[in-house]
Amino acid sequence: MRAADSMLVAKATWLATRAAAAVSPRLAGPIAARLWFTPWRVPVGERAAKRQAEWLRPTEALSLEVDGKRIAGFAAGKGPTVLLVHGWGERGASLGAFVRPLVDAGYRVVGVDLPGHGGSEGGQSDGFQIASAIAGVAEALGGVRAVVAHSMGGTTSLYAASEGMPVDALVLIAPSPRLDHALKTFARLLSLSPNAVAGLKATIERRYGRGVWGTFSGLRVASNVKVPGLIVHDREDPQVALADAEALHAAWPGSRLVTTESLGHGRILRDEKVIEAVTSFLAEVAPARPVPLPRGHDRAEVRTPARH
């Protein structure tokens, strides 16, 4: 489905949700759930499309099969792999500003469109399926050294790591670690009525159980992630409060928190200082190249940096 057609269907579903909510939450729930579980393909403006095309100029197209679905992506460079993971409704190209700096630092950079997003196959999805897909992509690539993820992609990457996905470092940019807060933001952005929100919440709980709000919480799983992490969050992010990033940092041993100003939820992905901080962090904790040995030291005496 083309992005423009996707948005027309989304608008029709939104109108149906409003109409059903005027009657009862029970009627509105399943319709609102279609909005919640469908990664609608948002049209990319001409300026953004040109910017993304320039970012991806050094890359080659990549196609993988994960969980029976074709996953579209791109790759550039040689060395240990850094996987770029986008947020809900976005596509891999949204993190394209990281390609050249990471390639120059000695990494192979791979970005993918998650299932149901961009050029990849799939329809409705959820955080559990996305986390499984991220782990599947990593396996199909022969393993990844690090993951750089944005928004929902951050929480799902963290969940995948907590479930055993091998990785040496995680970078989460504007992560959304709390599912209940994501629901509130979703309702606010779509101007859903209390009836629609109540119906959607009940539908989610029927599907996954009432404990889903804790099960799929980044704050819960972070303590099981034993690799170094960098959290980057803007103080004025309109979609995810800084307090959520601070709580995730407190729950994640060995993580670091870097805050920015006036970059919001999306522009943070193309800020030069953010990209530099991410590249420097990876070069420190998951270097692409061997660290030079001091003179007189045998390689067997060198220890890897401790993980805190």
GROMACS .gro file of C-alpha atoms in nm, residues 7-163:
model
  157
    7MET     CA    1  -0.298   0.757   0.543
    8LEU     CA    2  -0.645   0.765   0.382
    9VAL     CA    3  -0.723   0.428   0.540
   10ALA     CA    4  -0.585   0.552   0.872
   11LYS     CA    5  -0.809   0.859   0.860
   12ALA     CA    6  -1.113   0.646   0.781
   13THR     CA    7  -1.028   0.415   1.072
   14TRP     CA    8  -0.986   0.716   1.301
   15LEU     CA    9  -1.329   0.849   1.200
   16ALA     CA   10  -1.481   0.507   1.261
   17THR     CA   11  -1.318   0.499   1.605
   18ARG     CA   12  -1.470   0.836   1.695
   19ALA     CA   13  -1.814   0.723   1.579
   20ALA     CA   14  -1.797   0.395   1.773
   21ALA     CA   15  -1.665   0.570   2.084
   22ALA     CA   16  -1.977   0.784   2.091
   23VAL     CA   17  -2.172   0.463   2.153
   24SER     CA   18  -1.947   0.259   2.386
   25PRO     CA   19  -1.587   0.164   2.467
   26ARG     CA   20  -1.661  -0.196   2.372
   27LEU     CA   21  -1.744  -0.096   2.016
   28ALA     CA   22  -1.455   0.148   1.988
   29GLY     CA   23  -1.186  -0.086   2.123
   30PRO     CA   24  -1.131  -0.319   1.825
   31ILE     CA   25  -1.137  -0.028   1.579
   32ALA     CA   26  -0.893   0.178   1.786
   33ALA     CA   27  -0.675  -0.134   1.810
   34ARG     CA   28  -0.639  -0.129   1.433
   35LEU     CA   29  -0.494   0.220   1.463
   36TRP     CA   30  -0.264   0.108   1.747
   37PHE     CA   31  -0.132  -0.211   1.585
   38THR     CA   32  -0.093  -0.087   1.228
   39PRO     CA   33   0.236   0.089   1.140
   40TRP     CA   34   0.078   0.332   0.895
   41ARG     CA   35   0.324   0.432   0.623
   42VAL     CA   36   0.358   0.806   0.677
   43PRO     CA   37   0.434   1.005   0.358
   44VAL     CA   38   0.785   1.153   0.349
   45GLY     CA   39   0.804   1.516   0.236
   46GLU     CA   40   1.013   1.616  -0.065
   47ARG     CA   41   1.281   1.785   0.146
   48ALA     CA   42   1.312   1.487   0.383
   49ALA     CA   43   1.317   1.243   0.091
   50LYS     CA   44   1.609   1.429  -0.070
   51ARG     CA   45   1.793   1.435   0.261
   52GLN     CA   46   1.745   1.061   0.313
   53ALA     CA   47   1.850   0.983  -0.044
   54GLU     CA   48   2.175   1.174   0.011
   55TRP     CA   49   2.238   0.987   0.338
   56LEU     CA   50   2.192   0.651   0.164
   57ARG     CA   51   2.403   0.731  -0.142
   58PRO     CA   52   2.702   0.526  -0.014
   59THR     CA   53   2.480   0.224   0.062
   60GLU     CA   54   2.365  -0.079  -0.131
   61ALA     CA   55   2.021  -0.234  -0.112
   62LEU     CA   56   1.982  -0.530   0.120
   63SER     CA   57   1.707  -0.793   0.140
   64LEU     CA   58   1.664  -1.045   0.422
   65GLU     CA   59   1.401  -1.303   0.513
   66VAL     CA   60   1.303  -1.300   0.880
   67ASP     CA   61   1.010  -1.495   1.027
   68GLY     CA   62   0.886  -1.565   0.674
   69LYS     CA   63   0.875  -1.197   0.575
   70ARG     CA   64   1.096  -1.008   0.333
   71ILE     CA   65   1.284  -0.731   0.511
   72ALA     CA   66   1.416  -0.444   0.299
   73GLY     CA   67   1.723  -0.253   0.402
   74PHE     CA   68   2.059  -0.107   0.310
   75ALA     CA   69   2.423  -0.164   0.400
   76ALA     CA   70   2.754   0.021   0.370
   77GLY     CA   71   3.111  -0.021   0.489
   78LYS     CA   72   3.319  -0.307   0.623
   79GLY     CA   73   3.389  -0.420   0.975
   80PRO     CA   74   3.171  -0.518   1.271
   81THR     CA   75   2.805  -0.448   1.209
   82VAL     CA   76   2.607  -0.164   1.364
   83LEU     CA   77   2.233  -0.212   1.313
   84LEU     CA   78   2.013   0.097   1.278
   85VAL     CA   79   1.657   0.048   1.410
   86HIS     CA   80   1.386   0.306   1.343
   87GLY     CA   81   1.074   0.398   1.538
   88TRP     CA   82   0.709   0.308   1.486
   89GLY     CA   83   0.572   0.426   1.149
   90GLU     CA   84   0.917   0.530   1.028
   91ARG     CA   85   1.174   0.356   0.806
   92GLY     CA   86   1.542   0.272   0.822
   93ALA     CA   87   1.639   0.578   0.617
   94SER     CA   88   1.532   0.802   0.907
   95LEU     CA   89   1.864   0.711   1.076
   96GLY     CA   90   2.061   0.760   0.757
   97ALA     CA   91   2.266   1.048   0.901
   98PHE     CA   92   2.462   0.790   1.101
   99VAL     CA   93   2.582   0.598   0.794
  100ARG     CA   94   2.888   0.797   0.685
  101PRO     CA   95   3.024   0.872   1.035
  102LEU     CA   96   2.997   0.509   1.144
  103VAL     CA   97   3.143   0.377   0.819
  104ASP     CA   98   3.432   0.622   0.857
  105ALA     CA   99   3.481   0.487   1.212
  106GLY     CA  100   3.533   0.136   1.072
  107TYR     CA  101   3.189  -0.023   1.105
  108ARG     CA  102   2.961  -0.195   0.861
  109VAL     CA  103   2.631  -0.011   0.891
  110VAL     CA  104   2.303  -0.187   0.820
  111GLY     CA  105   1.960  -0.028   0.834
  112VAL     CA  106   1.630  -0.209   0.781
  113ASP     CA  107   1.262  -0.132   0.747
  114LEU     CA  108   1.094  -0.328   1.024
  115PRO     CA  109   0.803  -0.562   0.935
  116GLY     CA  110   0.504  -0.365   0.807
  117HIS     CA  111   0.718  -0.053   0.764
  118GLY     CA  112   0.871   0.113   0.459
  119GLY     CA  113   0.953  -0.138   0.189
  120SER     CA  114   0.925  -0.449   0.408
  121GLU     CA  115   0.645  -0.702   0.409
  122GLY     CA  116   0.393  -0.732   0.690
  123GLY     CA  117   0.075  -0.578   0.820
  124GLN     CA  118  -0.028  -0.526   1.179
  125SER     CA  119   0.241  -0.577   1.441
  126ASP     CA  120   0.332  -0.515   1.805
  127GLY     CA  121   0.635  -0.464   2.026
  128PHE     CA  122   0.689  -0.835   2.089
  129GLN     CA  123   0.691  -0.914   1.716
  130ILE     CA  124   0.918  -0.620   1.639
  131ALA     CA  125   1.165  -0.731   1.909
  132SER     CA  126   1.165  -1.082   1.761
  133ALA     CA  127   1.224  -0.936   1.414
  134ILE     CA  128   1.520  -0.728   1.538
  135ALA     CA  129   1.679  -1.039   1.689
  136GLY     CA  130   1.607  -1.226   1.365
  137VAL     CA  131   1.772  -0.955   1.156
  138ALA     CA  132   2.078  -0.962   1.383
  139GLU     CA  133   2.102  -1.340   1.342
  140ALA     CA  134   2.056  -1.320   0.965
  141LEU     CA  135   2.343  -1.070   0.950
  142GLY     CA  136   2.570  -1.309   1.136
  143GLY     CA  137   2.554  -1.105   1.454
  144VAL     CA  138   2.585  -0.734   1.529
  145ARG     CA  139   2.837  -0.545   1.739
  146ALA     CA  140   2.594  -0.269   1.836
  147VAL     CA  141   2.245  -0.134   1.780
  148VAL     CA  142   2.151   0.231   1.737
  149ALA     CA  143   1.775   0.265   1.780
  150HIS     CA  144   1.515   0.540   1.791
  151SER     CA  145   1.187   0.575   1.984
  152MET     CA  146   0.988   0.248   1.983
  153GLY     CA  147   1.286   0.084   1.817
  154GLY     CA  148   1.483   0.157   2.131
  155THR     CA  149   1.244  -0.024   2.364
  156THR     CA  150   1.210  -0.323   2.131
  157SER     CA  151   1.589  -0.346   2.086
  158LEU     CA  152   1.632  -0.337   2.463
  159TYR     CA  153   1.370  -0.612   2.498
  160ALA     CA  154   1.547  -0.821   2.231
  161ALA     CA  155   1.877  -0.785   2.418
  162SER     CA  156   1.712  -0.884   2.746
  163GLU     CA  157   1.580  -1.196   2.573
   0.00000   0.00000   0.00000
